[in-house]
Short mmCIF file of C-alpha atoms and ligand atoms in Angstrom, two decimals:
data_model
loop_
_atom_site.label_atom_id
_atom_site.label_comp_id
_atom_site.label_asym_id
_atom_site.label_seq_id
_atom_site.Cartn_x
_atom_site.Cartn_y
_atom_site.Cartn_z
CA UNK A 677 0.00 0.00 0.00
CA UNK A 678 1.41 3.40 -1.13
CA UNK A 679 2.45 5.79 1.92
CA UNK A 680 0.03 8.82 -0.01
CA UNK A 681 -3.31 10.35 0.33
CA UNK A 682 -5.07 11.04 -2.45
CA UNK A 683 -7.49 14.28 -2.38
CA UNK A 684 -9.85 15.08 -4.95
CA UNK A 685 -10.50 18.98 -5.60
CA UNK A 686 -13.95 18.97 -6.06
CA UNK A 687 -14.09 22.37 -7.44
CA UNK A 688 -11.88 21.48 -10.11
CA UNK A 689 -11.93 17.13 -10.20
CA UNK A 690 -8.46 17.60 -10.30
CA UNK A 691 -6.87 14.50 -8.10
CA UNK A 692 -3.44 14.70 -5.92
CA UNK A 693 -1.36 12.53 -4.67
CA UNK A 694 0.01 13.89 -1.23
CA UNK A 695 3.07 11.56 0.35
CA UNK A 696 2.88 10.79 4.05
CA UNK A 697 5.88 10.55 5.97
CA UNK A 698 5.99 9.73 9.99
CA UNK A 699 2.36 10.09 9.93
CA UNK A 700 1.93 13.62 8.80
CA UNK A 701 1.22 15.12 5.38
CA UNK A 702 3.22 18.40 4.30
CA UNK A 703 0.65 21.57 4.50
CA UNK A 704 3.09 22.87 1.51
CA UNK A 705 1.80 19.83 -0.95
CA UNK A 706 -1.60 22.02 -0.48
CA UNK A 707 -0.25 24.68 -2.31
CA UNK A 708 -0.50 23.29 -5.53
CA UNK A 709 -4.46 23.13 -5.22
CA UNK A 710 -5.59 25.65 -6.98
CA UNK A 711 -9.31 26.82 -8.54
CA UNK A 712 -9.40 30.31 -9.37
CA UNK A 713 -7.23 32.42 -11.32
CA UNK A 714 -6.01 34.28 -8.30
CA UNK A 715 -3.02 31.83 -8.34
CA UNK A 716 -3.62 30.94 -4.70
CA UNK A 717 -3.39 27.31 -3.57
CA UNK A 718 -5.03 26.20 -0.35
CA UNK A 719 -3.42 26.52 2.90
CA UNK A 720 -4.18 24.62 6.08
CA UNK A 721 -6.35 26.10 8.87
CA UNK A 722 -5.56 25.62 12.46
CA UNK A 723 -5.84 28.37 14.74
CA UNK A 724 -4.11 27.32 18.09
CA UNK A 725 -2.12 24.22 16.42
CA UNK A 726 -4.61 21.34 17.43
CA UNK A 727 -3.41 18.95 14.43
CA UNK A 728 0.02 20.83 13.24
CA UNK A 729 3.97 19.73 13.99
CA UNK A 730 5.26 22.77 13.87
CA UNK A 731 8.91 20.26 13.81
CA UNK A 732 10.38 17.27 14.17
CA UNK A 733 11.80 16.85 17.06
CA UNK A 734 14.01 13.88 19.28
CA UNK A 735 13.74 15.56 23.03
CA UNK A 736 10.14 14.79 24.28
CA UNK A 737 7.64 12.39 23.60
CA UNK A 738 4.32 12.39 24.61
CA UNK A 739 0.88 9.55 24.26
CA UNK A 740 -1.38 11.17 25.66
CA UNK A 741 -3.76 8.81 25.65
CA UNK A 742 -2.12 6.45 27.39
CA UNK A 743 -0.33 8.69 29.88
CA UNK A 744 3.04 8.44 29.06
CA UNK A 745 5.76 11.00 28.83
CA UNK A 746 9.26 10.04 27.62
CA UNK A 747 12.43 12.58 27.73
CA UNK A 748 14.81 11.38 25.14
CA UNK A 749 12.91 7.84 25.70
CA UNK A 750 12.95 7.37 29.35
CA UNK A 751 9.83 7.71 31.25
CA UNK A 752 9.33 10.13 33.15
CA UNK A 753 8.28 7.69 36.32
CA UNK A 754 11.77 6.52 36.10
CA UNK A 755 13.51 10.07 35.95
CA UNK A 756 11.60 11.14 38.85
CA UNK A 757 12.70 7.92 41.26
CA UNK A 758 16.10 7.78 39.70
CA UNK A 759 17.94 10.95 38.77
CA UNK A 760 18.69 14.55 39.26
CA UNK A 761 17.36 17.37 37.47
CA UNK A 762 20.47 18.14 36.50
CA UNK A 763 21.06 14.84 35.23
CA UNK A 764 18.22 14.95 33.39
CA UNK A 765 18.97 18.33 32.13
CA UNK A 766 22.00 16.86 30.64
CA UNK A 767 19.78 14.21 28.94
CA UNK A 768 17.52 16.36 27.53
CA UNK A 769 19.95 18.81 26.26
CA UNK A 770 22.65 16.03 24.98
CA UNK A 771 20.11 13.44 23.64
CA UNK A 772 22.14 10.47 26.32
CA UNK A 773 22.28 10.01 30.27
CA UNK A 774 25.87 11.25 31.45
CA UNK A 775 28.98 8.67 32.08
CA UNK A 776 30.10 9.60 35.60
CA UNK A 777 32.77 11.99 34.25
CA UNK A 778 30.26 13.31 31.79
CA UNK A 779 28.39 14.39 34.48
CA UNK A 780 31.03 15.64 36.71
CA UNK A 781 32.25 17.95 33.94
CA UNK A 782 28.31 19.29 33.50
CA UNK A 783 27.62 19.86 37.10
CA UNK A 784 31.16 21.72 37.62
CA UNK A 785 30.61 23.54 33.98
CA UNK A 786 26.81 24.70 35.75
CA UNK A 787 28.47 25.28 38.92
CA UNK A 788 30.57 27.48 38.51
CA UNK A 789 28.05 30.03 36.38
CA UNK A 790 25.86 30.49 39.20
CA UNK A 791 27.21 34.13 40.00
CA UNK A 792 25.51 37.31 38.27
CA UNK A 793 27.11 40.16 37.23
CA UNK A 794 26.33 42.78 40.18
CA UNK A 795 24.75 44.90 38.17
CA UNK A 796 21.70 42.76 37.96
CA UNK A 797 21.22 43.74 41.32
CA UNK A 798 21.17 47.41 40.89
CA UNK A 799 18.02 46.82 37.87
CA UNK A 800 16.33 44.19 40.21
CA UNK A 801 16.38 46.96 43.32
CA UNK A 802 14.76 49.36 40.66
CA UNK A 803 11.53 46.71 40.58
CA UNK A 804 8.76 48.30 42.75
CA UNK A 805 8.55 46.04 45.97
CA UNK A 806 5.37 44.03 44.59
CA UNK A 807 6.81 43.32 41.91
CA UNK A 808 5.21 39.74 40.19
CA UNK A 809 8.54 37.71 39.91
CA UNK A 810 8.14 36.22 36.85
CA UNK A 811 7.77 39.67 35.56
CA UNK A 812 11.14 40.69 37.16
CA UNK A 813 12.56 36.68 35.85
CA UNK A 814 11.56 37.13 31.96
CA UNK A 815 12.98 41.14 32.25
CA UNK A 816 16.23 40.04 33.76
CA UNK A 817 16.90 37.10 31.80
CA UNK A 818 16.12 39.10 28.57
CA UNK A 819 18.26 41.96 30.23
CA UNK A 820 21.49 38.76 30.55
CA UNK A 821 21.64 39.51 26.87
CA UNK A 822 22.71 42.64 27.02
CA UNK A 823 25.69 41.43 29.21
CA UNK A 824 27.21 38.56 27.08
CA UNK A 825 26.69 40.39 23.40
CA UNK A 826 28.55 37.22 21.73
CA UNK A 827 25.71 34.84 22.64
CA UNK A 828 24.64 36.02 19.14
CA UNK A 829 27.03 33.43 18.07
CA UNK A 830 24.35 31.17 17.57
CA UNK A 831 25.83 28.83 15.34
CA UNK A 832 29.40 28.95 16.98
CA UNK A 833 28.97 25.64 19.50
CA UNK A 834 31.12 26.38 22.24
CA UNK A 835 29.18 29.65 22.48
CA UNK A 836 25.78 28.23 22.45
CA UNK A 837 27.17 25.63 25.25
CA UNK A 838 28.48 28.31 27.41
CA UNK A 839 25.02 30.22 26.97
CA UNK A 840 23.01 26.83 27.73
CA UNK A 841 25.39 26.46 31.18
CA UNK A 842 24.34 30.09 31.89
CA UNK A 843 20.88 30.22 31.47
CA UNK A 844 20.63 26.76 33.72
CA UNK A 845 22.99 28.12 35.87
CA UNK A 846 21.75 31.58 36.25
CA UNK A 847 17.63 30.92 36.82
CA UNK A 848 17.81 29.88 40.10
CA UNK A 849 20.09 32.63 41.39
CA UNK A 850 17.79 35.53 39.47
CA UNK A 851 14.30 33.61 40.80
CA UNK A 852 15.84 33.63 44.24
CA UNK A 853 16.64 37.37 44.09
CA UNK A 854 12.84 38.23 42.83
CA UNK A 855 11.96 36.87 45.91
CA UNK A 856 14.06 38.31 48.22
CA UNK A 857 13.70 41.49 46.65
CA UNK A 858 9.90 41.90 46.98
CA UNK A 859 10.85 40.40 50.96
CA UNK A 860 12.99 43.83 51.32
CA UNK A 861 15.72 41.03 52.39
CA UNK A 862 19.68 41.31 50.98
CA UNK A 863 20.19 38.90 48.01
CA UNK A 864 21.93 35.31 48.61
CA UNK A 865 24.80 34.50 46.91
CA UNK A 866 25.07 30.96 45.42
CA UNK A 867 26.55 28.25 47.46
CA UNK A 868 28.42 26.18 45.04
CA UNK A 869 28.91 23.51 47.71
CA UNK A 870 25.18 22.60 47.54
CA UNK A 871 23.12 20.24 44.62
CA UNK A 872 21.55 22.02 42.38
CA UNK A 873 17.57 22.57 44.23
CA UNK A 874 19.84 22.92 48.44
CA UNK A 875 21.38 25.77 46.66
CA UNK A 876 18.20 27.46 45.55
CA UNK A 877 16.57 26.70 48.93
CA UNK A 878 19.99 28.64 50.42
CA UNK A 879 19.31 31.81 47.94
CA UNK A 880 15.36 31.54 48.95
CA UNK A 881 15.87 30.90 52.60
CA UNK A 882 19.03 31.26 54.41
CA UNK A 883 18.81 34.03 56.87
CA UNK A 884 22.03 35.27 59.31
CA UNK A 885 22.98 31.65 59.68
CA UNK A 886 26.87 30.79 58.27
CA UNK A 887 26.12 27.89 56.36
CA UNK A 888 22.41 26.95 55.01
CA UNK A 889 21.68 23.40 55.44
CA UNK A 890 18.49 22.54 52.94
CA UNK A 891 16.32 19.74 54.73
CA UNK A 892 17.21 16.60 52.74
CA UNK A 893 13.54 15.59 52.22
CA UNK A 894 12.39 18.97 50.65
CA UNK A 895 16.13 19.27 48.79
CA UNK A 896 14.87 15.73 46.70
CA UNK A 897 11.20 16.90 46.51
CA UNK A 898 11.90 20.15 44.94
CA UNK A 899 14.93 18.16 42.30
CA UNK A 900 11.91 15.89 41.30
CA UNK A 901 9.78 18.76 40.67
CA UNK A 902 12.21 20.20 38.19
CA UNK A 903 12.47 16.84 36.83
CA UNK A 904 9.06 16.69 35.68
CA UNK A 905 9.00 20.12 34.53
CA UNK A 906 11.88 20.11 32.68
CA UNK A 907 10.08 19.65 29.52
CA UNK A 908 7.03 18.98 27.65
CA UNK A 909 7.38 18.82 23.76
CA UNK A 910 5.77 21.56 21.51
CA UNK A 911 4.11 23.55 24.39
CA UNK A 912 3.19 27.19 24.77
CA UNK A 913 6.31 28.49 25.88
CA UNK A 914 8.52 25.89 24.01
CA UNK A 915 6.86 26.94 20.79
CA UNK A 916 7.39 30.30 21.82
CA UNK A 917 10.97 30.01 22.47
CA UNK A 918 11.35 28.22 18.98
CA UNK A 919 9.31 30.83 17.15
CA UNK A 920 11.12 33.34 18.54
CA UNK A 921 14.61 31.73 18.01
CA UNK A 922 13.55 31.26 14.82
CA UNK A 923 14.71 34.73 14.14
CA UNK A 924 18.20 34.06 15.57
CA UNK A 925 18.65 35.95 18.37
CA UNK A 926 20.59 35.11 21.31
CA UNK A 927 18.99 32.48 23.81
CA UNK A 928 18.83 34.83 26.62
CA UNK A 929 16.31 37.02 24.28
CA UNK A 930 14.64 33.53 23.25
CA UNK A 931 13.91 32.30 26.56
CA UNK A 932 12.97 35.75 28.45
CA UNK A 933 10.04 35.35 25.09
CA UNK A 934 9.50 31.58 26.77
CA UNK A 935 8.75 32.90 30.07
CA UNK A 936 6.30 35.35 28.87
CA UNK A 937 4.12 32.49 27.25
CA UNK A 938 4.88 30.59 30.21
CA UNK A 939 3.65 33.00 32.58
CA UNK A 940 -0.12 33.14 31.45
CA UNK A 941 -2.68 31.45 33.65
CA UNK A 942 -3.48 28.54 30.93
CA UNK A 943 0.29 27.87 30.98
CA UNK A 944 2.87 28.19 33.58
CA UNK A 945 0.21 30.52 36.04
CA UNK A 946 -1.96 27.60 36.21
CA UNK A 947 -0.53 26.25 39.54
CA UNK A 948 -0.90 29.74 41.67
CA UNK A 949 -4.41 29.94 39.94
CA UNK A 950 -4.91 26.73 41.41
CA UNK A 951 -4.14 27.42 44.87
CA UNK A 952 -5.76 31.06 44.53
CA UNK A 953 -8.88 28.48 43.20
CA UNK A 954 -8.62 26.59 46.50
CA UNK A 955 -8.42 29.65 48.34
CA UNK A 956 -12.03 31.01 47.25
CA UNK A 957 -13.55 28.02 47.41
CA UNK A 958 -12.09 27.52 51.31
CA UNK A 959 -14.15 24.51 52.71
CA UNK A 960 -15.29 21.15 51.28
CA UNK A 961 -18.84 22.41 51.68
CA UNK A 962 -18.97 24.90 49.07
CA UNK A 963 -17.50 22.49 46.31
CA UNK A 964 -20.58 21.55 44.55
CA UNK A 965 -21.60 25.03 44.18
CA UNK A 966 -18.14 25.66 43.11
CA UNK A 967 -18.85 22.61 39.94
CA UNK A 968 -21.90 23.94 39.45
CA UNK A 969 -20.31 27.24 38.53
CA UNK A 970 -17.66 24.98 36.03
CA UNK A 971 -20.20 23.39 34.29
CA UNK A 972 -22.06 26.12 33.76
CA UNK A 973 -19.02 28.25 31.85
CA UNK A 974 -18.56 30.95 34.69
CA UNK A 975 -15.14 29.70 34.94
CA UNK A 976 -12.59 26.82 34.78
CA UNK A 977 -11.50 24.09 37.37
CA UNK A 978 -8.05 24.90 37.12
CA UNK A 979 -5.24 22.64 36.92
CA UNK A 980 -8.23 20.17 35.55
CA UNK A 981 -7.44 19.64 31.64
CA UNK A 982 -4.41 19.25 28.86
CA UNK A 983 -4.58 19.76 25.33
CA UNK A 984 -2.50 16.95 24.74
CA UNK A 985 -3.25 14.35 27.48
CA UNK A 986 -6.20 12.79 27.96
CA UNK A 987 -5.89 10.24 30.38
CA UNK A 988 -4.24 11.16 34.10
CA UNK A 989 -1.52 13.52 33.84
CA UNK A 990 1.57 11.07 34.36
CA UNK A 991 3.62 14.11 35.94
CA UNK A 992 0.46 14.30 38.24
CA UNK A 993 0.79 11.05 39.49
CA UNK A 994 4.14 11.20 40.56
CA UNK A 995 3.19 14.76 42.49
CA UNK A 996 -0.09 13.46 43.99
CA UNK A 997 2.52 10.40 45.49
CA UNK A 998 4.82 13.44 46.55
CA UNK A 999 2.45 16.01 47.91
CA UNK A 1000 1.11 13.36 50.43
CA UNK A 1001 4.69 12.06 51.59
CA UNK A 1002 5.51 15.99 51.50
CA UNK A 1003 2.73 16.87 53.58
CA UNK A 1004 2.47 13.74 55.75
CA UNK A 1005 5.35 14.83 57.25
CA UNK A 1006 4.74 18.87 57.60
CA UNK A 1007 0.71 18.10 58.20
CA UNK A 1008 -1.72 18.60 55.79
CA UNK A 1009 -3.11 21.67 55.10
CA UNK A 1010 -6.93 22.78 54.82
CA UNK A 1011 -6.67 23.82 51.22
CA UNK A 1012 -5.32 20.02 50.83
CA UNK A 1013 -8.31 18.81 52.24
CA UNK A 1014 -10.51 20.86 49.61
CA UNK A 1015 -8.29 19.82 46.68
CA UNK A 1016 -8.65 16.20 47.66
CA UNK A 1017 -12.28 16.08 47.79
CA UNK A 1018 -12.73 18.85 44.70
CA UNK A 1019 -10.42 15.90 42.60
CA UNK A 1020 -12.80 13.21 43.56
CA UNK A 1021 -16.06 14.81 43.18
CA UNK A 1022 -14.81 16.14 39.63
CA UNK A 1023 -13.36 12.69 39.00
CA UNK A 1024 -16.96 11.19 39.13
CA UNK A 1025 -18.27 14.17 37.18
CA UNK A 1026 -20.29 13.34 33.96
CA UNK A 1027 -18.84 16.75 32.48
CA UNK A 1028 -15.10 16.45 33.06
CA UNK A 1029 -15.28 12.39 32.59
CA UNK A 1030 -16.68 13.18 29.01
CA UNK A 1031 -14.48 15.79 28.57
CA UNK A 1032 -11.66 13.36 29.41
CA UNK A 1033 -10.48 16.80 32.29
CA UNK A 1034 -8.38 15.13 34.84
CA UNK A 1035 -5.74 16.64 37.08
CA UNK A 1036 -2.60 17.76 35.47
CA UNK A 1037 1.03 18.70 36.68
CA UNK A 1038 -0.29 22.17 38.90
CA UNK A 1039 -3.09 20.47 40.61
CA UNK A 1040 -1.17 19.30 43.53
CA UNK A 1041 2.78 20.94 43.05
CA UNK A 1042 1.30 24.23 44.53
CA UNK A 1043 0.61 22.70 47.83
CA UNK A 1044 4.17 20.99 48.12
CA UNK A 1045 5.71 24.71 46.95
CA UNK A 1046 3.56 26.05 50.16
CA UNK A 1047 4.80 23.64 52.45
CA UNK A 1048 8.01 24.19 51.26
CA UNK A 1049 7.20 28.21 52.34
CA UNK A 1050 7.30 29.31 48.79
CA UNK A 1051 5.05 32.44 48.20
CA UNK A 1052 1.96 31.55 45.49
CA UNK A 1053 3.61 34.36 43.46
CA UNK A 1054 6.79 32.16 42.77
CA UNK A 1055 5.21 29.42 41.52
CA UNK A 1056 5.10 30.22 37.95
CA UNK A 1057 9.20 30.97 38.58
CA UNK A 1058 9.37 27.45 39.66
CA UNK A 1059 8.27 26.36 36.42
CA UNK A 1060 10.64 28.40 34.26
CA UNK A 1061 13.41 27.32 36.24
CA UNK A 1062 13.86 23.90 35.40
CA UNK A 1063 11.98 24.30 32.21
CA UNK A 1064 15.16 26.28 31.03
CA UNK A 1065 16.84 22.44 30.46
CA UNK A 1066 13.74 21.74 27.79
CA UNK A 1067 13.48 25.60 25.93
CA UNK A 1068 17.28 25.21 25.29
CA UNK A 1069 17.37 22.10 24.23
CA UNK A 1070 14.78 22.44 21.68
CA UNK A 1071 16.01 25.58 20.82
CA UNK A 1072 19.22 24.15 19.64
CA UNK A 1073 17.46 21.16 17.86
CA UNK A 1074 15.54 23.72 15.91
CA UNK A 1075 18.46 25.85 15.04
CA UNK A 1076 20.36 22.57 14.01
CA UNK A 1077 17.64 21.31 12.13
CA UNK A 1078 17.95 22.42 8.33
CA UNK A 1079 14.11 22.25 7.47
CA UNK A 1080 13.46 25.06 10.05
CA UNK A 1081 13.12 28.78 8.23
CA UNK A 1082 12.28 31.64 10.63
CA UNK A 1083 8.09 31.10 11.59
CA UNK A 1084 5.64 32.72 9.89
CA UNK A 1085 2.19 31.64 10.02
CA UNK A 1086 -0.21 31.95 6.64
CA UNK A 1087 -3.61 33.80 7.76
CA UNK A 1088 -7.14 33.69 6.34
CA UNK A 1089 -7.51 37.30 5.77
CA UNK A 1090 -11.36 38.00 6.05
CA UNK A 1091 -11.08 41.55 6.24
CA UNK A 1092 -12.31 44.83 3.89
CA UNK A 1093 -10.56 44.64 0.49
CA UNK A 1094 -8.92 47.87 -0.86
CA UNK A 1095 -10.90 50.88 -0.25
CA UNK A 1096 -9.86 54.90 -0.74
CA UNK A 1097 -9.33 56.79 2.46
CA UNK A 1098 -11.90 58.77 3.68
CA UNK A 1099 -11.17 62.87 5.10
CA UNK A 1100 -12.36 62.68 8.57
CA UNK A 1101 -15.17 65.10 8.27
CA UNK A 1102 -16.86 62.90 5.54
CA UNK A 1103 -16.55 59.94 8.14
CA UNK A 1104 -20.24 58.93 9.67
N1 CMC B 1233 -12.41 23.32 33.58
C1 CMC B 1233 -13.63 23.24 33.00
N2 CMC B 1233 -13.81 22.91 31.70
C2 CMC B 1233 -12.73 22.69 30.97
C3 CMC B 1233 -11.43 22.76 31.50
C4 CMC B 1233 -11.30 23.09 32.86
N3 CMC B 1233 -10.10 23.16 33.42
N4 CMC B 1233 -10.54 22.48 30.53
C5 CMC B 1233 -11.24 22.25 29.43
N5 CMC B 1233 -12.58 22.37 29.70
C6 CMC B 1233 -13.69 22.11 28.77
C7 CMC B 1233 -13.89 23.26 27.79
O1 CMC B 1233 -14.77 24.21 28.30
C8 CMC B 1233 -14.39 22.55 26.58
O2 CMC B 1233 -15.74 22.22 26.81
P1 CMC B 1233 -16.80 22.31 25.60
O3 CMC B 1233 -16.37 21.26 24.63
O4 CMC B 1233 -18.12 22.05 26.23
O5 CMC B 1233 -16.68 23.71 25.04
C9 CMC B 1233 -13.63 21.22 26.59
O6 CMC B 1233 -13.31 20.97 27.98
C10 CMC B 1233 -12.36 21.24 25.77
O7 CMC B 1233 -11.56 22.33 26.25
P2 CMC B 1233 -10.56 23.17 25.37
O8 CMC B 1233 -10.48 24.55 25.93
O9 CMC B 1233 -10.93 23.02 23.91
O10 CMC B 1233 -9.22 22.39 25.61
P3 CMC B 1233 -7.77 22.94 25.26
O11 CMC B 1233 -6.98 21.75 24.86
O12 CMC B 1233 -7.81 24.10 24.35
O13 CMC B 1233 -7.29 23.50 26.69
C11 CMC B 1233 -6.20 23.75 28.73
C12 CMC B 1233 -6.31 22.91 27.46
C13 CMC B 1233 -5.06 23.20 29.60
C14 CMC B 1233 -5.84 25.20 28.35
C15 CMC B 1233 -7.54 23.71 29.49
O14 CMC B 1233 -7.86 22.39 29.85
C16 CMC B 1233 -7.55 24.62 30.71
O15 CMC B 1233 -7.82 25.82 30.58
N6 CMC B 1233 -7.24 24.05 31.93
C17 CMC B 1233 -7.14 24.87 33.11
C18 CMC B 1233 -5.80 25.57 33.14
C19 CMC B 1233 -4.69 24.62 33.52
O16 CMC B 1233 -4.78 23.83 34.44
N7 CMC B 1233 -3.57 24.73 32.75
C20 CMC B 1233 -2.37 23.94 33.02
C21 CMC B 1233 -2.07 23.01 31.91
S1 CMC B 1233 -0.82 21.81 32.38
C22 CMC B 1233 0.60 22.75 32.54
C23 CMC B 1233 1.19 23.01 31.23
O17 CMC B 1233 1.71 22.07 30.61
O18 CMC B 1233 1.16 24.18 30.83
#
C-alpha cells in the first residue's frame, strides 16, 4: 500500500497525490491546489495548532492517551525515582544520560556560572517592591543579553554551550533574588557547595545563619519537581521560544520570550491559579456550588485539563505520590483537604469524565511549593526554572535542524478589500 493520500479537488476534479511521511502530510503539498485564477493554492487552517507539527523533534515524547511522557525515551516515572534534574537536564539537552565523568564535567561547567554580574542587582532593586517575579525573571533574563553580546554566536557551538550552562545556571540565582527582593531582604549568593535545588533553597531561605543546610527531604522533593517540569514537547512556551529563536537571536532574548508564554494562567500561572482556586472556594462544603459554577461556563477548574493528554496527567501522578509524603510529614493543610475532595467529586463528574479533564502537573505541586514556604507568586518561577533544560534544548534542535526557516504563520484574511481613504469630516 502506497504511503500517499489522495485528495480530490472537487471544485476542479483535479486529483493529488500527497506523500505521508511519519504520519503527517506536508501543509506545503496544499499549495498546488488551486481553482481560481487568483493563483492561490489552499493553505491549512488551524488556529491554536490542534493537528500541526510545527517540527520534528528527538527531546520529548508524549501519548497522551495512554499517559506516558518520555524525555529522550525514558519515562518520566523513572527520571523522577532515579535521577537529578540536572542529570536529566543533561539528557535532555545532549540526547544520552551522562557517564560519571560526563556528568562531573556538566555539574562543575553549571556550577561554577551560578554568580551574576552585580549589576543585575542594581536593575532588580529598581523593581517596585510588589513586583510579580516572573515579571522581574523574563525582564532580567532578557536583560542577561545585554551582558554577554557574543551569545549572538548562535551557530558557533562552544558559544551556544556556554550560553546553555548560563541560562541553567543563572535561573535559580535571578528567581531567588525576585523573591528576596519583593521580601525587602539582601540577596543570597550561590553556594556552590550545595546540589543544584539545596542551593536554591539557600538563595530563597538562608537568613544570618553561616552555612544553610536545605532539609534533605524537601532538597529531593523540589529536584523531582524540576524533573518533571523540565520539559514537555511543543508547548506554549517551548513553541514560543522556537518561534522566537527562529529569528536568531541570542537564547537569553529567546527564553525571556519563553517565560512570557509561560507566565499566562493557561500555561505556567496555572498552579498559583490553582491554589488562589482553592483559596475562594475555602471549605469542602462549598464544592458543589463551586462545579456547578464549572459546568455552567462561569469559569474553569483549574489545573483540571491538557490539550494533549487525555488520560491522568503522568507528571500528576508522581506529584499526587509526593504532595502526600511531603505533607504527611509537615501536616496537611486545609486547602489540601478541599483539593482532595474537589479531585474526587470532579473525578466522578459526567462533564469532566466526558471531557476526558483530569488533574494535570499544577493540581497538587502548589501545595508541596507552600509547604516548602514558597510564596503563590513564585510558583510560575518554579516552572521556568527547570523548564530552562527543555526551551534550550529544543532551541538548539531547531536551530540545528535544516528544514526550520524563521516562523511565519499563513492567515485567512477576512477583512475589507482595498478601499480609498476617507477625510475625517466625511466619516459617519
Ligand atoms: N475546567 C472546565 N472545563 C474545561 C477545562 C477546565 N479546566 N478544561 C477544558 N474544559 C472544557 C472546555 O470548556 C471545553 O468544553 P466544551 O467542549 O463544552 O466547550 C472542553 O473541555 C475542551 O476544552 P478546550 O479549551 O478546547 O481544551 P484545550 O486543549 O484548548 O485546553 C487547557 C487545554 C489546559 C488550556 C484547558 O484544559 C484549561 O484551561 N485548563 C485549566 C488551566 C490549567 O490547568 N492549565 C495547566 C495546563 S498543564 C501545565 C502546562 O503544561 O502548561
Amino acid at each position: 500500500m502506497p504511503d500517499t493520500l489522495t485528495v480530490t479537488d472537487n471544485r476542479t476534479g483535479k486529483t493529488y497525490d500527497v506523500p505521508i511521511e511519519n504520519g503527517a502530510v506536508r501543509a506545503t503539498a496544499f499549495e498546488q491546489m488551486k481553482a481560481g485564477d487568483d493563483g492561490r493554492g489552499l493553505v491549512v487552517y488551524d488556529p491554536a495548532f490542534l493537528n500541526t507539527a510545527s517540527c520534528k523533534s528527538r527531546v520529548t515524547y508524549i501519548d497522551g492517551d495512554n499517559g506516558i511522557l518520555l524525555y529522550r525515551g525514558y519515562p518520566i516515572e523513572q527520571l523522577a525515582e532515579h535521577s537529578t534534574y540536572l542529570e536529566t537536564a543533561y539528557l535532555l539537552v545532549h540526547g544520552e544520560l551522562p557517564t560519571k565523568a560526563q556528568a562531573e564535567e556538566w555539574i562543575h561547567d553549571i556550577t561554577i556560572h551560578t554568580l551574576v554580574h552585580e549589576n543585575v542587582k542594581t536593575f532588580i532593586d529598581g523593581f517596585h517592591h510588589d513586583a510579580h517575579p516572573m515579571g522581574i525573571l523574563l525582564s532580567t533574563v532578557g536583560a542577561l543579553s545585554t551582558f554577554y553580546p557574543s551569545a549572538t554566536q548562535i551557530y558557533d557551538e562552544e558559544t551556544r554551550r556556554i550560553s546553555i550552562y548560563r541560562l541553567i545556571a543563572k535561573m535559580p540565582t535571578l528567581a531567588a533574588f525576585a523573591y528576596r527582593h519583593s521580601l525587602g531582604l539582601p540577596y543570597n549568593y550561590p553556594d556552590n557547595d550545595l546540589s543544584f535545588p539545596g542551593n536554591f533553597l539557600n538563595m530563597l531561605f538562608k537568613m544570618v545563619e553561616l552555612k544553610y543546610q536545605p532539609v534533605p527531604e524537601v532538597e529531593r522533593a523540589l529536584d523531582v519537581l524540576f524533573i518533571l517540569h523540565a520539559d514537555h514537547e511543543q508547548n506554549c512556551s517551548t513553541n514560543a521560544m522556537r518561534s522566537v529563536g527562529s529569528s536568531h537571536p541570542d537564547p537569553y532574548s529567546a527564553t525571556a520570550a519563553a517565560i512570557a508564554a509561560l507566565y499566562g494562567p493557561l500555561h505556567g500561572g496555572a498552579n498559583e491559579a490553582v491554589v488562589r482556586m482553592i483559596d475562594r472556594i475555602g471549605t469542602v462544603d462549598r464544592i458543589p456550588d463551586f462545579i456547578a459554577g464549572v459546568k455552567a461556563g462561569k469559569e474553569r477548574l483549574m489545573g483540571f485539563g491538557h490539550r494533549v493528554y487525555k488520560n491522568y496527567d503522568p507528571r500528576a501522578k508522581v506529584i499526587k505520590r509526593m504532595a502526600d509524603q511531603v505533607l504527611s510529614a509537615t501536616g496537611s493543610t486545609p486547602r489540601l483537604d478541599v483539593a482532595r475532595e474537589l479531585e474526587k467529586i470532579a473525578l466522578e463528574d459526567e462533564y469532566f469524565v466526558s471531557r476526558k479533564l483530569y488533574p494535570n502537573v499544577d493540581f497538587y505541586s502548589g501545595f508541596i511549593y507552600q509547604a516548602i514556604g514558597i510564596p503563590v507568586e513564585m510558583f510560575p518561577v518554579l516552572f521556568a526554572i527547570p523548564r530552562t533544560a527543555g526551551w534550550l534544548s529544543q532551541w538548539e534542535e531547531s536551530l540545528l535542524d535544516k528544514e526550520q526557516k524563521i516562523s511565519r504563520p499563513r492567515q485567512l484574511y477576512l477583512g475589507e478589500q482595498t478601499r480609498d481613504y476617507v477625510p475625517m469630516e466625511r466619516r459617519g
